[in-house]
mmCIF file with all atom_site columns, C-alpha atoms in Angstrom:
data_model
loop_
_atom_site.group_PDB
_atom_site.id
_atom_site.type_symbol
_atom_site.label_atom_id
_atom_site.label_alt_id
_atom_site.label_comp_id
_atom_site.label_asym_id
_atom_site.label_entity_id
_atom_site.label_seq_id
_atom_site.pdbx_PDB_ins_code
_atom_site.Cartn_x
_atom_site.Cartn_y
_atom_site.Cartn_z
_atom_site.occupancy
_atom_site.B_iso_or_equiv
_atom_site.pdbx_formal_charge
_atom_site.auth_seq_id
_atom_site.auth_comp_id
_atom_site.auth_asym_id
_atom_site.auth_atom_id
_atom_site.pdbx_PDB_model_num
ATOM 1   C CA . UNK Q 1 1   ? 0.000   0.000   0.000   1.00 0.00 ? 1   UNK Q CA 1
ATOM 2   C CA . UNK Q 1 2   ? 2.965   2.703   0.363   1.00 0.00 ? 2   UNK Q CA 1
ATOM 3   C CA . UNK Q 1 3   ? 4.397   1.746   -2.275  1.00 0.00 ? 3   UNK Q CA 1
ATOM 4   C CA . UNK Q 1 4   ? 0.738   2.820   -4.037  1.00 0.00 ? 4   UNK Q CA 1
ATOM 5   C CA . UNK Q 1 5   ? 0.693   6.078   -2.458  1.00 0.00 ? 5   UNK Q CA 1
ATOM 6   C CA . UNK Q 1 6   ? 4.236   6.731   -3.202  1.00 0.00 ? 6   UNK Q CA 1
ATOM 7   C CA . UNK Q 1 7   ? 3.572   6.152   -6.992  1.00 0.00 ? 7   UNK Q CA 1
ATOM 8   C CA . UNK Q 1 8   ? 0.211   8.130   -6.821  1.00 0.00 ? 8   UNK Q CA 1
ATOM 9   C CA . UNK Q 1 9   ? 2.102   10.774  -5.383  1.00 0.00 ? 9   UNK Q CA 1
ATOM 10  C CA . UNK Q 1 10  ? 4.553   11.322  -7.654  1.00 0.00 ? 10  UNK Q CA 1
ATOM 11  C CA . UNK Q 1 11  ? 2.649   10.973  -10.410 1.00 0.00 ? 11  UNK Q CA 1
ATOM 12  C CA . UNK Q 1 12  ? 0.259   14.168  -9.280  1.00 0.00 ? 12  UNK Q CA 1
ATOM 13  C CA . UNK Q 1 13  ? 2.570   16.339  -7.732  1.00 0.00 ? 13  UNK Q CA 1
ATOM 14  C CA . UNK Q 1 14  ? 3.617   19.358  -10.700 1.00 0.00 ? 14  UNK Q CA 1
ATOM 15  C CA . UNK Q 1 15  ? 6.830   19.683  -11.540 1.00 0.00 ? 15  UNK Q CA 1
ATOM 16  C CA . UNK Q 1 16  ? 9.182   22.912  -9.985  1.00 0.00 ? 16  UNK Q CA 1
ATOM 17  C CA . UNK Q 1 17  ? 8.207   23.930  -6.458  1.00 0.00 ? 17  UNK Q CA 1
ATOM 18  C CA . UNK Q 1 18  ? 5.065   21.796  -5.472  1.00 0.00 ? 18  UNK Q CA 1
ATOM 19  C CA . UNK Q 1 19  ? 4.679   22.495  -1.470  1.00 0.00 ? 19  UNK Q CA 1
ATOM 20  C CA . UNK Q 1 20  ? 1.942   20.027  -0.164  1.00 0.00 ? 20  UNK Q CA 1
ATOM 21  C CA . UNK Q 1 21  ? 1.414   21.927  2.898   1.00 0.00 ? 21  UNK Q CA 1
ATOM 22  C CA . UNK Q 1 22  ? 0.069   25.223  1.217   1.00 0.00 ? 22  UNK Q CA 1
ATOM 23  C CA . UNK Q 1 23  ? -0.671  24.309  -2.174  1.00 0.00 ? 23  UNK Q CA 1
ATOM 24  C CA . UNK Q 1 24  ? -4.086  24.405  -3.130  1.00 0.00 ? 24  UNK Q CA 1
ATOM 25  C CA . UNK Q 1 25  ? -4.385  22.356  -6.344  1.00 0.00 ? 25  UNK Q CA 1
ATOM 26  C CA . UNK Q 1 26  ? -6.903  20.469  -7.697  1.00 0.00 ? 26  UNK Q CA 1
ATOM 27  C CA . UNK Q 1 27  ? -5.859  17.124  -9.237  1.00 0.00 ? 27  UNK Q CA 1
ATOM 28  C CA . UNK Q 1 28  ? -8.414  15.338  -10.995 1.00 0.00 ? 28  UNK Q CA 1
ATOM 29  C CA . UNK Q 1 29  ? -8.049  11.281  -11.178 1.00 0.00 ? 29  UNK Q CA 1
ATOM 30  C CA . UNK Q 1 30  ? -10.108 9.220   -13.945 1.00 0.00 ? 30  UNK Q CA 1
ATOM 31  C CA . UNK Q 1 31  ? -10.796 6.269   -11.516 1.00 0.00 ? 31  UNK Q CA 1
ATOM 32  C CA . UNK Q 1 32  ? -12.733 2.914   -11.400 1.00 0.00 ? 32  UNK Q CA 1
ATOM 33  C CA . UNK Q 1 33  ? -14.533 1.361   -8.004  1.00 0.00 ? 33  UNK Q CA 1
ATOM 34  C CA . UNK Q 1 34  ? -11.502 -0.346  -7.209  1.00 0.00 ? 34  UNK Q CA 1
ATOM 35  C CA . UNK Q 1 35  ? -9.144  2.651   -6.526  1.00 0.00 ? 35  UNK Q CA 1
ATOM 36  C CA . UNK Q 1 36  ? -12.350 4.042   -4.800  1.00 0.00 ? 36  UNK Q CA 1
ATOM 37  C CA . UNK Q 1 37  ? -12.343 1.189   -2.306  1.00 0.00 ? 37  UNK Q CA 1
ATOM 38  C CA . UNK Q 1 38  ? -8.568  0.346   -1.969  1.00 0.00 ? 38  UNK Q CA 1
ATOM 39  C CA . UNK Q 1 39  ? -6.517  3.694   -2.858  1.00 0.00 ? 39  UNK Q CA 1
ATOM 40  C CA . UNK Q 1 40  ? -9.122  6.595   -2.163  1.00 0.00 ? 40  UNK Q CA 1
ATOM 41  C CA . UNK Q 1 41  ? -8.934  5.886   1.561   1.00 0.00 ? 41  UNK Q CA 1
ATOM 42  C CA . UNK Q 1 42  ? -5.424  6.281   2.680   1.00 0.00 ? 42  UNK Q CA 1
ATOM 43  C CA . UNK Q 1 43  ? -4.578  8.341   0.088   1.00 0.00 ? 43  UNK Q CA 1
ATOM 44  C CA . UNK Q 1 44  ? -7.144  11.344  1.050   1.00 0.00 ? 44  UNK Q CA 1
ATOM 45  C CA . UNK Q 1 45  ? -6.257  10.321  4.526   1.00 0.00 ? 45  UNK Q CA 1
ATOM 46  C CA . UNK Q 1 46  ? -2.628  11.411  3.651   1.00 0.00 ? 46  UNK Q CA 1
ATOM 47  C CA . UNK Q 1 47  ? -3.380  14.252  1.972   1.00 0.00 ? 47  UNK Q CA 1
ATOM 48  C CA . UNK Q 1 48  ? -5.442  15.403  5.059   1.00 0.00 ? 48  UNK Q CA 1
ATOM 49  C CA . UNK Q 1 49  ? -2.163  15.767  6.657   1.00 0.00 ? 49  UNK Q CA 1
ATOM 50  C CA . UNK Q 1 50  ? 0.517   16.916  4.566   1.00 0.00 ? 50  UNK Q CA 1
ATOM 51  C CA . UNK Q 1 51  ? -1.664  18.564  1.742   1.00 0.00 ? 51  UNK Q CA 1
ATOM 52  C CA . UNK Q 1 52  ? -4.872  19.709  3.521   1.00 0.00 ? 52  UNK Q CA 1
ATOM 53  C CA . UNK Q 1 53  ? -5.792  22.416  0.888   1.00 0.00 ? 53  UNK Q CA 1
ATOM 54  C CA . UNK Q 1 54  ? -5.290  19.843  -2.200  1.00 0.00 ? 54  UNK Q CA 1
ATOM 55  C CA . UNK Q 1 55  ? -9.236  18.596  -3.513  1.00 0.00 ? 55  UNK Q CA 1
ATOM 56  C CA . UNK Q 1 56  ? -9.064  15.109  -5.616  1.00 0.00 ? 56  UNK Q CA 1
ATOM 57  C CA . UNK Q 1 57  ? -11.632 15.232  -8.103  1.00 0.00 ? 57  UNK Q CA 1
ATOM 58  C CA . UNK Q 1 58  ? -12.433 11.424  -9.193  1.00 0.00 ? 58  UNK Q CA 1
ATOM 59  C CA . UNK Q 1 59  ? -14.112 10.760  -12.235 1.00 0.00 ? 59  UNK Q CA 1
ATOM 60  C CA . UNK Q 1 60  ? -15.378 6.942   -13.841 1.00 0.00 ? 60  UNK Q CA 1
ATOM 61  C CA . UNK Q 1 61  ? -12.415 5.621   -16.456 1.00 0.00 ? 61  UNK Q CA 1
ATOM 62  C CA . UNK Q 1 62  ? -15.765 3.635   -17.924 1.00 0.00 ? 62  UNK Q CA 1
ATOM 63  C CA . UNK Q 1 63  ? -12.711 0.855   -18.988 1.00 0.00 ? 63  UNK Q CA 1
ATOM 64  C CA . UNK Q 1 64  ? -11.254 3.380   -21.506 1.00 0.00 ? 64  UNK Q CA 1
ATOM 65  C CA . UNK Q 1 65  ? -7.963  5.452   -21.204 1.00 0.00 ? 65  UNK Q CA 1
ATOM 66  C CA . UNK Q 1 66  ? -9.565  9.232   -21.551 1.00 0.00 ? 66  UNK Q CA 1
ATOM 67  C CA . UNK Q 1 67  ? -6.916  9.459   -24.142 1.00 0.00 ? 67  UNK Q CA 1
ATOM 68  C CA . UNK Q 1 68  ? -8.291  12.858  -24.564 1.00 0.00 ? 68  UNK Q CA 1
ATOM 69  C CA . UNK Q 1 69  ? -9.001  14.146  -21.120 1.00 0.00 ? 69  UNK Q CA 1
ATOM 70  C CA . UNK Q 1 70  ? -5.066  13.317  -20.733 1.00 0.00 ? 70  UNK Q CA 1
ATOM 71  C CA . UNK Q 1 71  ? -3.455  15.151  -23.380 1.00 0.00 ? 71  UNK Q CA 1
ATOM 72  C CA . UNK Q 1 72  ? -5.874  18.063  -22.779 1.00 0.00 ? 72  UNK Q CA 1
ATOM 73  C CA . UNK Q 1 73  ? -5.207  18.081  -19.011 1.00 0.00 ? 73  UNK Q CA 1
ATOM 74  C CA . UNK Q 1 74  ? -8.766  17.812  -18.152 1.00 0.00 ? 74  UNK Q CA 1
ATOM 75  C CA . UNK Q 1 75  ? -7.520  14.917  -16.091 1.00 0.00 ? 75  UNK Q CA 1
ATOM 76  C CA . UNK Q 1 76  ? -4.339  14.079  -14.251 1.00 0.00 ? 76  UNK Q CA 1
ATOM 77  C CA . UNK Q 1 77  ? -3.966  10.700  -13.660 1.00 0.00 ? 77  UNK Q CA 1
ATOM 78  C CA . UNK Q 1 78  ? -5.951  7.599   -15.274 1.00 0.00 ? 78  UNK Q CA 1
ATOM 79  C CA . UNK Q 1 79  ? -5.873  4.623   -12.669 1.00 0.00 ? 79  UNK Q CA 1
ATOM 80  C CA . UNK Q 1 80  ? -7.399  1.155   -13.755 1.00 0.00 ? 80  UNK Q CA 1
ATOM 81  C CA . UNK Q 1 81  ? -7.652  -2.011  -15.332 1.00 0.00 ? 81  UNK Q CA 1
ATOM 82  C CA . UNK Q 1 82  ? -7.529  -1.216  -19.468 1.00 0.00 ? 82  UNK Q CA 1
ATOM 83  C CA . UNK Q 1 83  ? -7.526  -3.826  -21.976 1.00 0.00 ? 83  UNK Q CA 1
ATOM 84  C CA . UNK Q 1 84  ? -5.380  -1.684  -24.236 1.00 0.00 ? 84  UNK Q CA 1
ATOM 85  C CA . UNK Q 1 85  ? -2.869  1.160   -23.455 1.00 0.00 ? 85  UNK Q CA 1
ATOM 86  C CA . UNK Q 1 86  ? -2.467  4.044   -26.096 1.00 0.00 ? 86  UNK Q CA 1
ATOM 87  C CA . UNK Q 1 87  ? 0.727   5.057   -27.173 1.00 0.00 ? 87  UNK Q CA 1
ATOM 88  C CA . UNK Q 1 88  ? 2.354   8.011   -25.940 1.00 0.00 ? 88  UNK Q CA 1
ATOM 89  C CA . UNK Q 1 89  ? 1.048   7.645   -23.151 1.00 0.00 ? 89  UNK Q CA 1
ATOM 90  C CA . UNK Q 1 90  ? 3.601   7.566   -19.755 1.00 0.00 ? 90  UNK Q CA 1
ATOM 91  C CA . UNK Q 1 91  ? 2.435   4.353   -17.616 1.00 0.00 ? 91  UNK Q CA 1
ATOM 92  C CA . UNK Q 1 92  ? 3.327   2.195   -14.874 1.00 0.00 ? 92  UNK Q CA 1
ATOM 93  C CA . UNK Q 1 93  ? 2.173   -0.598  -13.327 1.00 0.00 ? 93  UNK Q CA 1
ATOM 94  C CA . UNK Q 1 94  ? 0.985   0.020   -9.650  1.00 0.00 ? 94  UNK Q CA 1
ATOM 95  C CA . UNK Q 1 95  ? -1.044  -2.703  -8.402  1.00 0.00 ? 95  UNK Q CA 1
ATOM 96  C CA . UNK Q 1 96  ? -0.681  -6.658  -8.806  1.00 0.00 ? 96  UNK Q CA 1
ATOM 97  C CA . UNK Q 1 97  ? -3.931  -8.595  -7.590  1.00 0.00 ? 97  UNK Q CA 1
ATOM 98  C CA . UNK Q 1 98  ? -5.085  -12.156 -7.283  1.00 0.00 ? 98  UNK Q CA 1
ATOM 99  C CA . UNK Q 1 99  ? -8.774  -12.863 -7.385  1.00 0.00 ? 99  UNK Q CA 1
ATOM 100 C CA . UNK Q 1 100 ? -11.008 -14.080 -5.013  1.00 0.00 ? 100 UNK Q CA 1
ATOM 101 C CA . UNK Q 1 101 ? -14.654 -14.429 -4.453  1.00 0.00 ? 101 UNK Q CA 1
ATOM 102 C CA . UNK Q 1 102 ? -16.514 -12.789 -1.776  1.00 0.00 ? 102 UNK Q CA 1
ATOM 103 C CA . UNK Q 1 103 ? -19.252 -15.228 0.166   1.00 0.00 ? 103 UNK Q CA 1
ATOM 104 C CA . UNK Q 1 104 ? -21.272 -14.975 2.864   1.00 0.00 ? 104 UNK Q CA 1
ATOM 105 C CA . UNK Q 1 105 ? -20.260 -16.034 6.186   1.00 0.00 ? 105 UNK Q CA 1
ATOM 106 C CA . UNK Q 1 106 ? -21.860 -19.609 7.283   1.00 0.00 ? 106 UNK Q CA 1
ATOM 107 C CA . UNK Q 1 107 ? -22.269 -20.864 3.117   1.00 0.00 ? 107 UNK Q CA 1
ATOM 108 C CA . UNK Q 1 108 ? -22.894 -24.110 3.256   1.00 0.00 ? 108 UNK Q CA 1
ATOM 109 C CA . UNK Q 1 109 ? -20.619 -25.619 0.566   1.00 0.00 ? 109 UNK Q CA 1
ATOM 110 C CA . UNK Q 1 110 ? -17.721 -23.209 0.657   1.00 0.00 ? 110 UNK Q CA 1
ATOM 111 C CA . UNK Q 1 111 ? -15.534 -22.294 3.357   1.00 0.00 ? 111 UNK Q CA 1
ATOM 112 C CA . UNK Q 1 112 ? -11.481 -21.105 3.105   1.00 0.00 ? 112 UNK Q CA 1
ATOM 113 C CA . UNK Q 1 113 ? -10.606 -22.043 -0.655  1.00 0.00 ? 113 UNK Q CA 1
ATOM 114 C CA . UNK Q 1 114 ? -12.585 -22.800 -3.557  1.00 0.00 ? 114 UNK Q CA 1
ATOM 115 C CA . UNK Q 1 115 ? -11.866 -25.523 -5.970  1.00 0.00 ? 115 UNK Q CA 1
ATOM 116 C CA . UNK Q 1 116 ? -12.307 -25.743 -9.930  1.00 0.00 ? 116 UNK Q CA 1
ATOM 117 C CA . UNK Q 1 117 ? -15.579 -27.364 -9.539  1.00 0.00 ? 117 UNK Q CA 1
ATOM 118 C CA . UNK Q 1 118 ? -16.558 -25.234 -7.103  1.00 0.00 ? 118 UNK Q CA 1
ATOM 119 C CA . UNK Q 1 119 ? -15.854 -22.396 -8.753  1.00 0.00 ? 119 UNK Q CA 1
ATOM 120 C CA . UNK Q 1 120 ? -18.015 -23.540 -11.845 1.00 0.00 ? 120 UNK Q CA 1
ATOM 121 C CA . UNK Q 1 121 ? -20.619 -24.876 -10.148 1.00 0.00 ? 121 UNK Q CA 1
ATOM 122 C CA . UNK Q 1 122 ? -21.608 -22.380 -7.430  1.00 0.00 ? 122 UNK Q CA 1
ATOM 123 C CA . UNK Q 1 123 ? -24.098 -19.558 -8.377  1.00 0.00 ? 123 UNK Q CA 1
ATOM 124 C CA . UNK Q 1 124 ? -22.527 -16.767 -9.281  1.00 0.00 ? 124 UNK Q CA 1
ATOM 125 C CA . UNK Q 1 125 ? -23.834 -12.677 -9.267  1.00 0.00 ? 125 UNK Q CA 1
ATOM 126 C CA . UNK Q 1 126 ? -21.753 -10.647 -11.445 1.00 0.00 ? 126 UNK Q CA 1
ATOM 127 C CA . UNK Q 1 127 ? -21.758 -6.924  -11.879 1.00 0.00 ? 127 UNK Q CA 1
ATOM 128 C CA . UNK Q 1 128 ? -21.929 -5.685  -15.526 1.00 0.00 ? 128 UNK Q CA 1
ATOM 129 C CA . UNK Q 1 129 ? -20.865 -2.048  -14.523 1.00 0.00 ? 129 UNK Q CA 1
ATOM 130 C CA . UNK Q 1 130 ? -20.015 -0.220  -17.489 1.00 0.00 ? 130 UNK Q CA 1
ATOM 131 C CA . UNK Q 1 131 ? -16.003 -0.570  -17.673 1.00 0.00 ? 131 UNK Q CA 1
ATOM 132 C CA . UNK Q 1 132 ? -16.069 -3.658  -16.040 1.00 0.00 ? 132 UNK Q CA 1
ATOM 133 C CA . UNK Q 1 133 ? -14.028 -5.768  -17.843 1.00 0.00 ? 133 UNK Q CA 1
ATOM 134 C CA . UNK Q 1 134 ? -12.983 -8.304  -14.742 1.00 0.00 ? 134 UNK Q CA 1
ATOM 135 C CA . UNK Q 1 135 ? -16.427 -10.776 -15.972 1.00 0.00 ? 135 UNK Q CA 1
ATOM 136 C CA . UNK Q 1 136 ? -15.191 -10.716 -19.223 1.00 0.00 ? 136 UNK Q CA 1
ATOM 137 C CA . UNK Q 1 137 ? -11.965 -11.571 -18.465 1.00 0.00 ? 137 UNK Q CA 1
ATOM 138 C CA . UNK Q 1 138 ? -12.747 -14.417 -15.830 1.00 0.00 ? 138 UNK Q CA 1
ATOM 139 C CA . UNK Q 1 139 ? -15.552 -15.798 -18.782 1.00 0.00 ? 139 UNK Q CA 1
ATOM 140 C CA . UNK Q 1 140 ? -13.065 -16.255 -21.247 1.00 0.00 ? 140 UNK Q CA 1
ATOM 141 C CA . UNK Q 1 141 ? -10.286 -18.012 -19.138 1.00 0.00 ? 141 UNK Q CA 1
ATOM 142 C CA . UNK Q 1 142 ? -13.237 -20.371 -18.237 1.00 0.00 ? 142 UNK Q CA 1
ATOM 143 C CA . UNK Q 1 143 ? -13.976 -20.752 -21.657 1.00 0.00 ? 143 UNK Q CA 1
ATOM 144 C CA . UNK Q 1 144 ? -10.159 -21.209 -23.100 1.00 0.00 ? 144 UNK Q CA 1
ATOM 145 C CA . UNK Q 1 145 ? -10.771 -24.462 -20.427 1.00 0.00 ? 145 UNK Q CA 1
ATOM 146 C CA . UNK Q 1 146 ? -14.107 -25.223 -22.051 1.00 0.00 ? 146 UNK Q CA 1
ATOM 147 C CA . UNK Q 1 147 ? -15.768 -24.421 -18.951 1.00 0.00 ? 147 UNK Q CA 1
ATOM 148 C CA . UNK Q 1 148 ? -18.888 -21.965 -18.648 1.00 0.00 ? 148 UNK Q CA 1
ATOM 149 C CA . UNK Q 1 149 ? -19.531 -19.301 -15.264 1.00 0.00 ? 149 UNK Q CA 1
ATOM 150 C CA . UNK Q 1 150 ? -22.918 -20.285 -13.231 1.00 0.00 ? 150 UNK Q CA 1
ATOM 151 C CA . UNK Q 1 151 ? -24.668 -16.958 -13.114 1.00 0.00 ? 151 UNK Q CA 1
ATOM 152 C CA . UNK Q 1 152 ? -27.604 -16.610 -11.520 1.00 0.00 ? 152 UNK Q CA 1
ATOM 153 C CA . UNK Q 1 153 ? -27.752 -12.859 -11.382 1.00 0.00 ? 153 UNK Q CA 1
ATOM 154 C CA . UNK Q 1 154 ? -26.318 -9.857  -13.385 1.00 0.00 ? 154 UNK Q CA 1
ATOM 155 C CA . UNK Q 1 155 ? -26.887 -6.475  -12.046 1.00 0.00 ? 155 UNK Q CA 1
ATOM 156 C CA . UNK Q 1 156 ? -25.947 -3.127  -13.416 1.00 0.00 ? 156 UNK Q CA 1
ATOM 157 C CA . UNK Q 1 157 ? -24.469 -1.387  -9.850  1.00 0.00 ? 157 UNK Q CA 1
ATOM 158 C CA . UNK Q 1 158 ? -21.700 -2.209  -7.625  1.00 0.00 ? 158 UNK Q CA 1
ATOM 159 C CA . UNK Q 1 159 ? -23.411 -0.828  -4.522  1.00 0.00 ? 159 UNK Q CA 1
ATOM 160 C CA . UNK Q 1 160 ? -26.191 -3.720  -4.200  1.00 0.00 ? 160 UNK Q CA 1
ATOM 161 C CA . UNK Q 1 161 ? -23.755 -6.409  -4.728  1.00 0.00 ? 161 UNK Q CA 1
ATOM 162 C CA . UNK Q 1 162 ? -22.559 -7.011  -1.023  1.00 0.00 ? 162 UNK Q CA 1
ATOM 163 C CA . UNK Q 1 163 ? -25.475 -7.090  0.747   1.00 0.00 ? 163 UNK Q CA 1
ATOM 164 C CA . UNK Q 1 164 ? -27.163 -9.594  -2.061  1.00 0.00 ? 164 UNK Q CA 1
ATOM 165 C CA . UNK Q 1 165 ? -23.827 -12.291 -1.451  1.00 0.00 ? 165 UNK Q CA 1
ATOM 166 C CA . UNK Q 1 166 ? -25.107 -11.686 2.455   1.00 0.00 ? 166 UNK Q CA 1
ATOM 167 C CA . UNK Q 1 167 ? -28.438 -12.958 1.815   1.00 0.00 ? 167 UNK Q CA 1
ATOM 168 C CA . UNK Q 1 168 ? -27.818 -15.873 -0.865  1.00 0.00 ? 168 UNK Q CA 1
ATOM 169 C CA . UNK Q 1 169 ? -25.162 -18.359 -1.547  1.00 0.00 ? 169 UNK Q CA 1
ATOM 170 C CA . UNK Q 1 170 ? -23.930 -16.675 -4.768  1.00 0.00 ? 170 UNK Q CA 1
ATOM 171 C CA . UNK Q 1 171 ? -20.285 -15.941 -5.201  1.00 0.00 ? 171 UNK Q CA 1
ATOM 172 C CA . UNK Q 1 172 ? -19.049 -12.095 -6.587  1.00 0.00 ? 172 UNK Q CA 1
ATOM 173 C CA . UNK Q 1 173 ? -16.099 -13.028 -7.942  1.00 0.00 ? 173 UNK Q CA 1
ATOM 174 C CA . UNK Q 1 174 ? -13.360 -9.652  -7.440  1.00 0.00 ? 174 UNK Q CA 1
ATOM 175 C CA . UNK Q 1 175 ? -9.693  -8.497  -6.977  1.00 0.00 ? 175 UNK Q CA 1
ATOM 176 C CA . UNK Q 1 176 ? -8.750  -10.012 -3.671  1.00 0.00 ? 176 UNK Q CA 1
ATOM 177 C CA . UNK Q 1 177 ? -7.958  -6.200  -2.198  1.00 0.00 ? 177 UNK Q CA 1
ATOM 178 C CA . UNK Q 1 178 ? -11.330 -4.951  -3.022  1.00 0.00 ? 178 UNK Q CA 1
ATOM 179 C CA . UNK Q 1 179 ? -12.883 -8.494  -1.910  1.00 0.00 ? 179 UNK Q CA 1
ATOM 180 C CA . UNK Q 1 180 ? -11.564 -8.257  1.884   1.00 0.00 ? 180 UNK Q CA 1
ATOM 181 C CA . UNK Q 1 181 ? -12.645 -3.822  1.750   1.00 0.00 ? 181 UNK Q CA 1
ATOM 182 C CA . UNK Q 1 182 ? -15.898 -5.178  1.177   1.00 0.00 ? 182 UNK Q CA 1
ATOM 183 C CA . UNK Q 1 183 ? -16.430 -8.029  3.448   1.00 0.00 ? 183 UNK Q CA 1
ATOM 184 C CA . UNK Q 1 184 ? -15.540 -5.613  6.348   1.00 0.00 ? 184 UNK Q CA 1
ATOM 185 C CA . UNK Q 1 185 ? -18.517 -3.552  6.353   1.00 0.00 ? 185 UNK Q CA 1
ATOM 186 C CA . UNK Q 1 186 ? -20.936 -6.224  4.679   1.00 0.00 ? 186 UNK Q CA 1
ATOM 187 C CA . UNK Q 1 187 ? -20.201 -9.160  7.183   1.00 0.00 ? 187 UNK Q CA 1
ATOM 188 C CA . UNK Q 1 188 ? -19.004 -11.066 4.684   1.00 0.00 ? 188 UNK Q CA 1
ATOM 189 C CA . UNK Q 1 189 ? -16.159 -13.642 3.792   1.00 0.00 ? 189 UNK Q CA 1
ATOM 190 C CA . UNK Q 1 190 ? -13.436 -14.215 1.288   1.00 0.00 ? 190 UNK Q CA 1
ATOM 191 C CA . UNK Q 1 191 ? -12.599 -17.611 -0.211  1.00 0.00 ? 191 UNK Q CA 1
ATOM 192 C CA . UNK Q 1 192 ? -9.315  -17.659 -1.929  1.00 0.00 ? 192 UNK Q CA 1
ATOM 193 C CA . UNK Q 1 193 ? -9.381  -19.459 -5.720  1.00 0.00 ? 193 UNK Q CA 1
ATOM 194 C CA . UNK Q 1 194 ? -6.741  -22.624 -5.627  1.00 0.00 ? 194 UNK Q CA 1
ATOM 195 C CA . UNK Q 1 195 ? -6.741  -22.481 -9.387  1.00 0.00 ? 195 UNK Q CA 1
ATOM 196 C CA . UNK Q 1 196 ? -5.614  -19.867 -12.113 1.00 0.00 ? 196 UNK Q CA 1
ATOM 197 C CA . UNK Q 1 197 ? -7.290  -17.191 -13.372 1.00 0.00 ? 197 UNK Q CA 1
ATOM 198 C CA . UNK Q 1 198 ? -6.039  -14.101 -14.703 1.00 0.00 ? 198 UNK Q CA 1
ATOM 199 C CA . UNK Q 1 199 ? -4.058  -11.354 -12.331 1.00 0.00 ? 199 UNK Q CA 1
ATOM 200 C CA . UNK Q 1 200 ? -5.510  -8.315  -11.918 1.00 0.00 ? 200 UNK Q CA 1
ATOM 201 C CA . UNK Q 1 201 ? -3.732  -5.498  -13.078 1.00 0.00 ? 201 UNK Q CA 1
ATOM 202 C CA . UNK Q 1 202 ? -3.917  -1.636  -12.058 1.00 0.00 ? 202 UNK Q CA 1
ATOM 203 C CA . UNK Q 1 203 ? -2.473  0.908   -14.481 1.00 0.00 ? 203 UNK Q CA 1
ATOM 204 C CA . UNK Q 1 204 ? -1.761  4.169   -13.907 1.00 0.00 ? 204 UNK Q CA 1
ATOM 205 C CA . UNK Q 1 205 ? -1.242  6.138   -16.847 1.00 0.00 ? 205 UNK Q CA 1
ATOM 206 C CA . UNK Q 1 206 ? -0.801  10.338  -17.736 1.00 0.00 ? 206 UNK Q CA 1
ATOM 207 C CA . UNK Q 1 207 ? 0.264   12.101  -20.589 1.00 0.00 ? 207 UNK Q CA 1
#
């Protein structure tokens, strides 16, 4: 996690003299839900003491590099999970994730680590946020092993998801990180995957 902040830091602080402690910039940061959930926090909870006077301004990435926004300096930073990274464009990786699948606490079938066939087998609610592209990418490792996802519910909004897993014995399938921020506050659990599916990736890229 420092090594996050660290990264995000130098990435948004201006070049020649940039004093935290008085300046009173606003940096704005093209974001998805899972630097909302796993960044956001510390990161405006550092800024609250060594750059008090700095205002973040996040805005939704929608799973596309605002090629645009960047070059125009409409936006800062781009943070996120892209399929595709334009040229010209400055970027580093800053987060490596494993999956993992959050569950309610007391499921009957699935406690600590999930197998293959549970994985397959199991109910599964998946979130088809625009710019989502972790279902994708889980559905098409399954299918490269000629295996299909069990979902029993799709819903458009991340928000809903947590307390739904609370109350049912579906599985929402997410980067481990944002898996174990969530299960906090929802009283929920995490069950590791023992096989492989893709990494998650978090890119940070600027202009």
């Amino acid at each position: 996690m420092r090594q996050i902040l660290e990264d995000i830091d130098r990435t948004l602080q201006k070049p020649a003299a940039f004093d935290p402690a008085s300046a009173q910039n606003t940096f704005r940061i093209a974001a998805n839900d899972a630097f909302e959930l796993v960044v956001l926090p510390p990161l405006m909870q550092r800024l609250q003491q060594t750059a008090p006077q700095v205002r973040i301004v996040v805005e939704s990435t929608e799973g596309v590099v605002p090629v645009d926004a960047l070059t125009h300096g409409t936006v800062d930073i781009a943070w996120g999970h892209f399929d595709s990274i334009a040229p010209g464009l400055r970027t580093e990786v800053v987060l490596e994730d494993t999956l993992a699948c959050l569950v309610r606490k007391g499921h009957p079938s699935i406690q600590g680590t999930l197998s293959l066939m549970q994985f397959c087998t199991a109910p599964h609610l998946v979130v088809a946020l625009k710019g989502n592209t972790l279902p994708d990418l889980v559905q098409r490792r399954m299918a490269e092993s000629g295996l299909t996802l069990n979902i029993a519910l799709q819903v458009p909004h991340m928000l809903a998801a947590p307390v739904i897993v609370m109350q049912s014995d579906y599985l929402l399938t997410l980067p481990t990180r944002v898996a174990l921020a969530l299960c906090r506050p929802a009283g929920a659990g995490v069950a590791a995957i023992a096989f492989c599916l893709p990494a998650f990736c978090a890119f940070s890229g600027l202009a």
